[in-house]
mmCIF file of C-alpha atoms in Angstrom:
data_model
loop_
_atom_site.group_PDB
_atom_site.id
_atom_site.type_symbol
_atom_site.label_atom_id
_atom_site.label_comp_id
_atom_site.label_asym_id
_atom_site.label_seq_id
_atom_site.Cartn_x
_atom_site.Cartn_y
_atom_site.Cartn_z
ATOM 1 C CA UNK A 1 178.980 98.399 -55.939
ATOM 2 C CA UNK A 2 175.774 96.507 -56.313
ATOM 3 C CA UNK A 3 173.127 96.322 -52.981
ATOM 4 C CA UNK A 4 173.554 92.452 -52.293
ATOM 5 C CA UNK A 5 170.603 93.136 -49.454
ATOM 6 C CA UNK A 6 167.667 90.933 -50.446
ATOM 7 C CA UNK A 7 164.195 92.817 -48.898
ATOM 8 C CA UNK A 8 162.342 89.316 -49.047
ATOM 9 C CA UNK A 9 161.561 88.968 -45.158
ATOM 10 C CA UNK A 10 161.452 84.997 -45.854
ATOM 11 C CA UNK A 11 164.632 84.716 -46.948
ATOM 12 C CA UNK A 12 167.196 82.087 -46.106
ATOM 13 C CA UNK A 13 170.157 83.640 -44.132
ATOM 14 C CA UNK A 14 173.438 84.478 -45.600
ATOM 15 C CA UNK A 15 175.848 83.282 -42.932
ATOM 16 C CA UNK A 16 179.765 83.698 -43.369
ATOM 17 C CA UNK A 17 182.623 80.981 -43.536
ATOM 18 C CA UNK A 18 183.666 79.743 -40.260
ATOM 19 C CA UNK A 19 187.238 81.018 -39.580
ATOM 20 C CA UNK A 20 189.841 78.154 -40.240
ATOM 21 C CA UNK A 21 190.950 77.674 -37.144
ATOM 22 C CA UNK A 22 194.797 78.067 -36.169
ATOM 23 C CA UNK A 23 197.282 74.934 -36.837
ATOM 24 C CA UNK A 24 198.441 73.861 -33.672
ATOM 25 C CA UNK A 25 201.951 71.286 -33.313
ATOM 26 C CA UNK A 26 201.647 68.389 -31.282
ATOM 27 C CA UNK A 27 203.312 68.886 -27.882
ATOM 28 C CA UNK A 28 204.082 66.175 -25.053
ATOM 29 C CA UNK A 29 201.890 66.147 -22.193
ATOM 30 C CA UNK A 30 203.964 63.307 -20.026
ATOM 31 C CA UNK A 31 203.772 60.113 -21.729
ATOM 32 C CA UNK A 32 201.196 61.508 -23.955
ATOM 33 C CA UNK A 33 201.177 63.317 -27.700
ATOM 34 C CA UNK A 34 198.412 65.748 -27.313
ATOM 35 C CA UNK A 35 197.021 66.846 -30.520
ATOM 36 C CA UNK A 36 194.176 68.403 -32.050
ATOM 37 C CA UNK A 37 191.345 65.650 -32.896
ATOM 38 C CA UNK A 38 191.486 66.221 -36.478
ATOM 39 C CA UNK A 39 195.416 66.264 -37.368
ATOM 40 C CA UNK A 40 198.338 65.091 -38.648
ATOM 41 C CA UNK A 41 200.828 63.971 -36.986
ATOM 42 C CA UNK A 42 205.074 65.586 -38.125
ATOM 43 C CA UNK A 43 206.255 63.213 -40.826
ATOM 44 C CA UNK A 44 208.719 60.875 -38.857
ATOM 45 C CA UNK A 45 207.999 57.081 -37.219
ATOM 46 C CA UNK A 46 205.956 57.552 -34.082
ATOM 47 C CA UNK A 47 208.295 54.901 -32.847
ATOM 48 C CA UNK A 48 211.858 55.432 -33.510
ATOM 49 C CA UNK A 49 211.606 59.105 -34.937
ATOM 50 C CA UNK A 50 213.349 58.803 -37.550
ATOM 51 C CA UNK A 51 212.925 60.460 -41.175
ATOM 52 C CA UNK A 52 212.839 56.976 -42.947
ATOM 53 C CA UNK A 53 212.528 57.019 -46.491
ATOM 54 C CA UNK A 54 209.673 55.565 -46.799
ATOM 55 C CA UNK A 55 206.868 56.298 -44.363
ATOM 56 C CA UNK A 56 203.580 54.797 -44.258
ATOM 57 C CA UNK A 57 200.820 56.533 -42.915
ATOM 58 C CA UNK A 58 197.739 55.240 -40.268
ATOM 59 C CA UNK A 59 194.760 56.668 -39.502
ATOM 60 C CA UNK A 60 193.522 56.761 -35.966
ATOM 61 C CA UNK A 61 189.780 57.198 -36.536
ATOM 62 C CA UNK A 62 186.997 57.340 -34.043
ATOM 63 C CA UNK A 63 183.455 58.857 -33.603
ATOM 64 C CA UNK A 64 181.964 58.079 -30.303
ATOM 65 C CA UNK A 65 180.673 59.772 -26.817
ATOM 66 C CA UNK A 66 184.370 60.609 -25.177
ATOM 67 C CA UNK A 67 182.800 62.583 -22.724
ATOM 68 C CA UNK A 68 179.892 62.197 -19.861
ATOM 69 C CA UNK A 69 178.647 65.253 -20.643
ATOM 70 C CA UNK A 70 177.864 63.369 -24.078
ATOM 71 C CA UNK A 71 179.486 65.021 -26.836
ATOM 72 C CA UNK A 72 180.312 62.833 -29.364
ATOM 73 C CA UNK A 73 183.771 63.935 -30.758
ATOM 74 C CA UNK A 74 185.181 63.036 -34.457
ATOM 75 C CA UNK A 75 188.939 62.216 -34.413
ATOM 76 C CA UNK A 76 191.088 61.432 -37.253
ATOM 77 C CA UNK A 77 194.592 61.564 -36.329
ATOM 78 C CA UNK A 78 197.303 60.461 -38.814
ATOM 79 C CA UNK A 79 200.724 58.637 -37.478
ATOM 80 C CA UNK A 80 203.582 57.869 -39.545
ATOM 81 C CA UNK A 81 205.619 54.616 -39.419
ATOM 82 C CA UNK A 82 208.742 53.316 -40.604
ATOM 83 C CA UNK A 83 208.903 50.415 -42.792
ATOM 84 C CA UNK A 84 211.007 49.016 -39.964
ATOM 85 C CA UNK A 85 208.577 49.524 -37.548
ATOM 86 C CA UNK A 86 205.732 48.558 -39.746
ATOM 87 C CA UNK A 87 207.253 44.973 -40.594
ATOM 88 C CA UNK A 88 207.239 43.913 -36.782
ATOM 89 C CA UNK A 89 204.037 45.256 -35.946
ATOM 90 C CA UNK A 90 202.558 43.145 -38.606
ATOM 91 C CA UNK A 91 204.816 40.489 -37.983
ATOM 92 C CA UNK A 92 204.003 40.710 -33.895
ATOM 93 C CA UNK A 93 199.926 40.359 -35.519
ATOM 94 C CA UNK A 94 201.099 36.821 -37.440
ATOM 95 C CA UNK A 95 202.643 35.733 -34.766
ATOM 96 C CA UNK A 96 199.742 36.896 -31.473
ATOM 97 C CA UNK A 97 197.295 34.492 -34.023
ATOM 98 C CA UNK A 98 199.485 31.684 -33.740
ATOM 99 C CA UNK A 99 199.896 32.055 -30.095
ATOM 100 C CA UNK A 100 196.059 32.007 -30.008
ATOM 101 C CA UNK A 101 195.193 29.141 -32.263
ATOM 102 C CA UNK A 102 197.916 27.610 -30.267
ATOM 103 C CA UNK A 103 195.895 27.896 -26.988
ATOM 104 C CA UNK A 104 192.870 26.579 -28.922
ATOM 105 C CA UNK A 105 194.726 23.886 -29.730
ATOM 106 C CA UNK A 106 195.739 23.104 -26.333
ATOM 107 C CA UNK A 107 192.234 23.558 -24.629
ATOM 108 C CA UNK A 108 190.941 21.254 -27.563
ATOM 109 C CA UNK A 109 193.715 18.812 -25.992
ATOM 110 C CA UNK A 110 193.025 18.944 -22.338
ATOM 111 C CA UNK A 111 188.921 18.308 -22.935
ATOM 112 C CA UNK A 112 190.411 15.067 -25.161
ATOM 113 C CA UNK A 113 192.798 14.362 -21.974
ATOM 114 C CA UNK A 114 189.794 14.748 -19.302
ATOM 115 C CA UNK A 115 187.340 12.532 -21.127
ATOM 116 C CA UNK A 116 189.654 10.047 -23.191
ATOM 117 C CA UNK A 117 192.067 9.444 -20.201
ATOM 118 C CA UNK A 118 190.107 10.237 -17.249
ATOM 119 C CA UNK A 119 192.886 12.590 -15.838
ATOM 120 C CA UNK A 120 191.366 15.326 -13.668
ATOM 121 C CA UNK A 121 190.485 18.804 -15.044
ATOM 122 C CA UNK A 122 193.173 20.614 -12.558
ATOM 123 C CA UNK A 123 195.776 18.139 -13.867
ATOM 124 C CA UNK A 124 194.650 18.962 -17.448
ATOM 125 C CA UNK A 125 194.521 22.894 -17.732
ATOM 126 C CA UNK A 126 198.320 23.130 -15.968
ATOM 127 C CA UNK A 127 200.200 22.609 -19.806
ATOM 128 C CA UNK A 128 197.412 25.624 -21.081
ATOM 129 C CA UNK A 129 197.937 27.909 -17.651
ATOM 130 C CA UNK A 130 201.991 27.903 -18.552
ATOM 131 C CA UNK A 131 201.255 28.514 -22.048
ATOM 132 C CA UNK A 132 198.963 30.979 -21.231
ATOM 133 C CA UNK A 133 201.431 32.854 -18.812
ATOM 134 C CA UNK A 134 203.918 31.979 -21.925
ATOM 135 C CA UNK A 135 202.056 33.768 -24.197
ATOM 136 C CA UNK A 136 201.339 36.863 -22.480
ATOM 137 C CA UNK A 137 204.995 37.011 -21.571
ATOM 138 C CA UNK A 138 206.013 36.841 -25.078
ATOM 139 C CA UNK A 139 203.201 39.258 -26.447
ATOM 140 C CA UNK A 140 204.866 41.737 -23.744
ATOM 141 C CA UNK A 141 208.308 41.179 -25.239
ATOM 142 C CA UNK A 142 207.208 41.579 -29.362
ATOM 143 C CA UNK A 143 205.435 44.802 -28.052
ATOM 144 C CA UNK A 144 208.639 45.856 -27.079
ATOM 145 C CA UNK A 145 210.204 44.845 -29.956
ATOM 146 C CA UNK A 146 207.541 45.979 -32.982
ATOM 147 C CA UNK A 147 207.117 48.870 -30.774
ATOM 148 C CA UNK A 148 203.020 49.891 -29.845
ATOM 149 C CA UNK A 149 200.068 50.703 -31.628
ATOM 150 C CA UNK A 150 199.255 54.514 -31.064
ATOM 151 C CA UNK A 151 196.177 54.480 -29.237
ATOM 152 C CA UNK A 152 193.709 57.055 -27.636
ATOM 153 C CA UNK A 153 194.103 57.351 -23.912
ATOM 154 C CA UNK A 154 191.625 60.673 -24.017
ATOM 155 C CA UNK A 155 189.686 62.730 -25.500
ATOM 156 C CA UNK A 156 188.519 66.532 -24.571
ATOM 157 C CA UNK A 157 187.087 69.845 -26.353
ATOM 158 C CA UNK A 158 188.426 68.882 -29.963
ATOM 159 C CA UNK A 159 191.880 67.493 -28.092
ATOM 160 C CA UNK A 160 193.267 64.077 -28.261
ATOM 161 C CA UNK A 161 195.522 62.160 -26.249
ATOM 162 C CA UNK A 162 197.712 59.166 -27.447
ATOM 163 C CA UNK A 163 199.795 56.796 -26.106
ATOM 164 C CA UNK A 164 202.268 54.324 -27.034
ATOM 165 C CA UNK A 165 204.652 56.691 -28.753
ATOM 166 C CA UNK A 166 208.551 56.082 -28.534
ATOM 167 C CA UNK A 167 210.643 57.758 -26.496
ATOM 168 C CA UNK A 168 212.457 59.540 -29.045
ATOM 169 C CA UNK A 169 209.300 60.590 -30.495
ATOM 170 C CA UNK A 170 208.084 61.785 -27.289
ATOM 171 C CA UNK A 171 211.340 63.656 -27.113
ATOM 172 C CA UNK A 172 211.392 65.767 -29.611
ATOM 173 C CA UNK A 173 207.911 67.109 -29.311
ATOM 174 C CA UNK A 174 207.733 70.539 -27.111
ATOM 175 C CA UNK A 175 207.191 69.718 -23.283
ATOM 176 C CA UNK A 176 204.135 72.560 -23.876
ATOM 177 C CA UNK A 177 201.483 73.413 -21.563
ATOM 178 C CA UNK A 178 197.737 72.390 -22.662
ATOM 179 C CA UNK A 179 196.661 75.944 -20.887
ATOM 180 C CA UNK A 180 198.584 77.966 -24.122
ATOM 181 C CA UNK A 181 197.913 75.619 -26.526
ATOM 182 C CA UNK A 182 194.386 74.291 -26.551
ATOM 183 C CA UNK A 183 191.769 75.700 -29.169
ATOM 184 C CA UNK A 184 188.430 77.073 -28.296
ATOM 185 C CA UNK A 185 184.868 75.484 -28.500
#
């Protein structure tokens, strides 16, 4: 076996492969999936949990300061959806547009209303107040529908967070403590 020992005092340093670290499962943490920043998520809609045929995969992505201490933290989580669950989410987007160009609309027609007809501006805004409380009503109720958007509520020491997951979902991951599970620095 050959010396692999260079004697050149100048020369670079021969440092070894970081270990790959261990694969950790997502476990529930309440109303939370906690997960490793840099993971993917089991193969089933985050929504529904169910093993649809076809799944379509998301990437949660992020690089940004997550902590004060101010370490910036990469995270690229990926979710799977059902094609269900996929078709009213985009559908709920289509329809949250209309609702705003809707409201556009309507302010567009209460500045006509105060300066055409001379009707006072409290008078005016009470059709775009109702169809303002109207449309947050109804974006509440498609949200329920199209079910949520995974979103990060936190993120800590290479661990993320996310909300919005079903309740099936959230039932069948392990009920785990983050003491056991989390990695090192």
């Amino acid at each position: 076996m050959a010396d692999t020992h260079d004697p050149n005092p100048y020369a670079s340093p021969q440092a070894t492969e970081p270990a790959v670290p261990e694969t950790f499962e997502p476990w529930r943490d309440g109303d939370l999936i906690c997960t490793p920043s840099e993971s993917t998520l089991p193969p089933r809609c985050y929504v529904c949990n169910t093993d649809a045929l076809f799944l379509y995969p998301a990437e949660i992505g992020a690089v940004g300061w997550f902590s004060l201490r101010g370490v910036a933290i990469r995270i690229s989580v990926t979710t799977y959806c059902c094609s269900l669950h996929r078709v009213r989410q985009r559908l709920r987007g289509l329809i949250t547009v209309a609702l705003a160009l809707t409201m556009l609309a309507l302010v567009a027609a209460a500045s006509h209303a105060v300066e055409q007809i001379g009707l006072p501006w409290p008078l005016a805004l009470l059709p775009l107040v109702a169809a303002g409380a109207a449309a947050v009503y109804a974006n509440a109720r498609l949200e329920r529908w199209s079910g949520r958007q995974l979103t990060i509520a936190k993120a800590r020491n290479r661990m993320v967070w996310l909300k919005g997951a079903g309740d099936a979902y959230l039932a069948s991951l392990d009920l785990s403590s983050t003491a056991t599970q989390t990695p090192g620095p």
